[in-house]
N, CA, C and O atoms as a DFTB+ gen file, in Angstrom:
252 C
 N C O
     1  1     -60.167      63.508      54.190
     2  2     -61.343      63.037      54.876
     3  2     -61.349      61.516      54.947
     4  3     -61.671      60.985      56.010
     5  1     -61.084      60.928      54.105
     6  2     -60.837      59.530      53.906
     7  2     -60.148      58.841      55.150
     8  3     -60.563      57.903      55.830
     9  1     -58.727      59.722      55.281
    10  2     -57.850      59.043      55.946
    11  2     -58.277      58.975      57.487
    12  3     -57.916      58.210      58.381
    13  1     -59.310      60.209      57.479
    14  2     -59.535      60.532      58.836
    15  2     -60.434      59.631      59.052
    16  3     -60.494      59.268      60.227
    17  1     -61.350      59.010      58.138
    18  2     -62.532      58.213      58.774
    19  2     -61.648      56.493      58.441
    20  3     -62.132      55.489      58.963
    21  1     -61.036      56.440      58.012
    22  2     -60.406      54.927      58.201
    23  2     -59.367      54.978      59.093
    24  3     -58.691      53.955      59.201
    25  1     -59.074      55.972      59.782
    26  2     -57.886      55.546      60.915
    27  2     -58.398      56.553      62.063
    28  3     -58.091      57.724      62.287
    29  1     -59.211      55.753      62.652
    30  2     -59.795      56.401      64.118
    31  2     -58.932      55.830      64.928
    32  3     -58.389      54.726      64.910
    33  1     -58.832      57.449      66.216
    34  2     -57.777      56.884      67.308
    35  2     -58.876      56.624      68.373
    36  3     -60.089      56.796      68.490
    37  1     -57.817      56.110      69.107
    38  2     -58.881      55.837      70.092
    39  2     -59.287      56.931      70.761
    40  3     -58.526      57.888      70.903
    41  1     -60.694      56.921      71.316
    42  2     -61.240      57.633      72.341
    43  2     -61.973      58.928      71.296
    44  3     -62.605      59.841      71.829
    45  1     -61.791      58.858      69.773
    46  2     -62.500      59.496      68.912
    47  2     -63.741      58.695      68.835
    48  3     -63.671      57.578      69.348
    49  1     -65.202      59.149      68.132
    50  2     -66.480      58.819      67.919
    51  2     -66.622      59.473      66.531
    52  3     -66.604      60.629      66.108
    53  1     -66.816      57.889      65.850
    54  2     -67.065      57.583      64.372
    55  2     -68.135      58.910      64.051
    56  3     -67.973      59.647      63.079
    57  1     -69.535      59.114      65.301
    58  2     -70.248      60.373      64.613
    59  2     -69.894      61.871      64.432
    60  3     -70.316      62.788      63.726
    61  1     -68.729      61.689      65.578
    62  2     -68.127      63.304      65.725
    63  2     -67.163      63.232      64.204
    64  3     -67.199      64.137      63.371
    65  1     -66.411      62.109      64.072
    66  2     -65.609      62.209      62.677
    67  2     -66.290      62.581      61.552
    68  3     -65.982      63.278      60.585
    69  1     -67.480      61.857      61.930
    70  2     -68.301      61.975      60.163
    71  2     -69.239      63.052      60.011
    72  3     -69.735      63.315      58.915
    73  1     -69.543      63.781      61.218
    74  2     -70.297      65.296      61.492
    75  2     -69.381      66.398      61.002
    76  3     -69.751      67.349      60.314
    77  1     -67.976      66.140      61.486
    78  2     -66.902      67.314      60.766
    79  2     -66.591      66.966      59.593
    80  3     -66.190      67.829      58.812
    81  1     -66.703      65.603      59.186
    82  2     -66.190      65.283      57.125
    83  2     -67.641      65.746      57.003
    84  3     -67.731      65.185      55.911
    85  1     -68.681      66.201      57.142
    86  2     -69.774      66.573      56.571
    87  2     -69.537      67.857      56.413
    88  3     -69.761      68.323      55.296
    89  1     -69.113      68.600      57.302
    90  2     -69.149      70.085      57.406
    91  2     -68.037      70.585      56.733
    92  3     -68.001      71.717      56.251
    93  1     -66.875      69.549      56.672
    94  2     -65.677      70.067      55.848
    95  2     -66.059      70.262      54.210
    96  3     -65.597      70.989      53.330
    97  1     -66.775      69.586      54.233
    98  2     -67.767      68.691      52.763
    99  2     -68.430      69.759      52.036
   100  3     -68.554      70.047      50.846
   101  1     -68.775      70.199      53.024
   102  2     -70.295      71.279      52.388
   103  2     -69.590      72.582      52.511
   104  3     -69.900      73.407      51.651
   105  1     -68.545      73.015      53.557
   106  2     -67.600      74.056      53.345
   107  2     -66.943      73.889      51.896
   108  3     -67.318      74.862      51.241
   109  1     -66.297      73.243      51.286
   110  2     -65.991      72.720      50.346
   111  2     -66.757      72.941      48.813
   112  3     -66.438      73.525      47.777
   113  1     -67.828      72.221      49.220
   114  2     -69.143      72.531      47.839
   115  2     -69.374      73.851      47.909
   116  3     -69.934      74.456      46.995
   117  1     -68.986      74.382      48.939
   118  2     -69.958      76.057      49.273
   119  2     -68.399      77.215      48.315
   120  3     -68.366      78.038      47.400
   121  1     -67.664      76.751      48.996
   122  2     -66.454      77.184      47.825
   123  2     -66.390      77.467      46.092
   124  3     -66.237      78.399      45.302
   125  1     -66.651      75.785      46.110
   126  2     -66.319      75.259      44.428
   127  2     -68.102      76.096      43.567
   128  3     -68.243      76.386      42.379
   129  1     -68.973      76.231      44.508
   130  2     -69.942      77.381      43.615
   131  2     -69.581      78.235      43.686
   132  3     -69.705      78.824      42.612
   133  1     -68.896      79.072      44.752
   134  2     -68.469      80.713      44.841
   135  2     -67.522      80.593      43.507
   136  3     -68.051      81.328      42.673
   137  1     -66.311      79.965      42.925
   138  2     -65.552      79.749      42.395
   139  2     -66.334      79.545      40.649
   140  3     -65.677      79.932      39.682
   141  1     -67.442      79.053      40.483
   142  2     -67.708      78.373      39.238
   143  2     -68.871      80.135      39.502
   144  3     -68.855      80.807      38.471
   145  1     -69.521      80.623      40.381
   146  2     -70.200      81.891      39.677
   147  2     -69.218      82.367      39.480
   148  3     -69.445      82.809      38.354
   149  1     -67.910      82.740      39.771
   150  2     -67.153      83.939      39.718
   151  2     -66.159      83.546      38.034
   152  3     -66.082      84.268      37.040
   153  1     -65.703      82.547      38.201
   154  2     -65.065      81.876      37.253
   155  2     -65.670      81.787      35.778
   156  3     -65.177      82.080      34.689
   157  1     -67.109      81.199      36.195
   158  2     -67.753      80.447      35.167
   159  2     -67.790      80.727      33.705
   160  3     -67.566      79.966      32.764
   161  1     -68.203      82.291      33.722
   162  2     -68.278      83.286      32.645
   163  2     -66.945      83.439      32.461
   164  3     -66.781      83.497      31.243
   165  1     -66.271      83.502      32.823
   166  2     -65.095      83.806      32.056
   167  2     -64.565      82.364      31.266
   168  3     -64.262      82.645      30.107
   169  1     -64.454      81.530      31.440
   170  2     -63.868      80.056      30.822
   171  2     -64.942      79.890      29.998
   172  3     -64.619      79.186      29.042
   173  1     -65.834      80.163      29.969
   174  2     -67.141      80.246      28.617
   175  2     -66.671      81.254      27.852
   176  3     -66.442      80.850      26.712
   177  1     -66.482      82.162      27.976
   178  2     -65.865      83.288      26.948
   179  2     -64.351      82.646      26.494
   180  3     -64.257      82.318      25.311
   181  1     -63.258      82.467      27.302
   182  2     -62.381      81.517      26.694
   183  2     -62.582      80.555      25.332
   184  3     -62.258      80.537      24.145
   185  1     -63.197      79.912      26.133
   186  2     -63.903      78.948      25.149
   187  2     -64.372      79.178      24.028
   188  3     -63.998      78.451      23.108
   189  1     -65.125      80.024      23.815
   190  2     -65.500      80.891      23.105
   191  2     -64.903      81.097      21.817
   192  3     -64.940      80.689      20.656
   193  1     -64.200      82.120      22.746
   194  2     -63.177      83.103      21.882
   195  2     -62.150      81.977      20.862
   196  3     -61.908      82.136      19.665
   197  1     -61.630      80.757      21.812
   198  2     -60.878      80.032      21.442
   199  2     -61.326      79.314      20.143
   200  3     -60.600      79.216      19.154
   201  1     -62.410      78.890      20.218
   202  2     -63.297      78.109      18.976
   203  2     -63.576      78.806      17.706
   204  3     -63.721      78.335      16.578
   205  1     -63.629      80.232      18.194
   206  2     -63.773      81.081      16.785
   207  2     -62.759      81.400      16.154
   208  3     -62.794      81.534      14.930
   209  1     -61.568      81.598      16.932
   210  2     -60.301      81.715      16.542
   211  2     -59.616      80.457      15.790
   212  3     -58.828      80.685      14.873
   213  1     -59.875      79.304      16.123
   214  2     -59.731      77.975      15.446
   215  2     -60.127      78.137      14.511
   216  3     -59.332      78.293      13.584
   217  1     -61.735      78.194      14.221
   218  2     -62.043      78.279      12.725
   219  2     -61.925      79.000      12.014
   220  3     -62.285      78.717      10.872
   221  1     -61.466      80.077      12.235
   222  2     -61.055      81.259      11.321
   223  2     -59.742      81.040      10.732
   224  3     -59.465      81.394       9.586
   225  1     -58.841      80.385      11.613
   226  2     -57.540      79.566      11.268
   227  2     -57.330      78.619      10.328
   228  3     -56.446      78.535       9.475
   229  1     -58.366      77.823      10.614
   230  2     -59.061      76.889       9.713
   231  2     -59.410      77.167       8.510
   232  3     -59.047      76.522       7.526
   233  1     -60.211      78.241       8.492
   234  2     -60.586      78.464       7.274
   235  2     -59.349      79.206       6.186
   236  3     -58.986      79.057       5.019
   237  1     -59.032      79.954       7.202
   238  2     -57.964      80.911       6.266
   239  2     -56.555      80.282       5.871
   240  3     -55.616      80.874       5.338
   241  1     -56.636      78.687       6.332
   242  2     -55.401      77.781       6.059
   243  2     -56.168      76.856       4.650
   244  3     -55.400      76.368       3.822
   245  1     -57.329      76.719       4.516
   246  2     -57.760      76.282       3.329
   247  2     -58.393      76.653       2.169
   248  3     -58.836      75.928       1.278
   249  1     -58.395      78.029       2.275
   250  2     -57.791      78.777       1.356
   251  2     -56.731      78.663       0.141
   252  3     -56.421      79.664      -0.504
């Protein structure tokens, strides 16, 4: 998006560029939530799982 709004060709219009980096934009954000509901719960349980497993490691190494 960047490249597209700093190197206009000619006979393009700065509002038509920055109307489609908007829409590419929000296509984009509309993604990365579908992705974080579907995802989300699971990398929290990761997480999770991972931290309890540490300290149990932990503990049973100082012992």
């Amino acid at each position: 998006m960047a490249y597209r709004v700093n190197n206009i060709r000619e006979g393009e219009s700065y509002d038509d560029i920055m109307k489609a980096c908007a829409k590419h934009y929000a296509t984009m954000v509309k993604c990365r939530n579908e992705l974080q509901r579907i995802y989300g719960p699971i990398i929290l349980y990761n997480v999770g799982s991972c931290a309890a497993l540490l300290c149990t490691l932990i503990y049973q190494l100082s012992q």
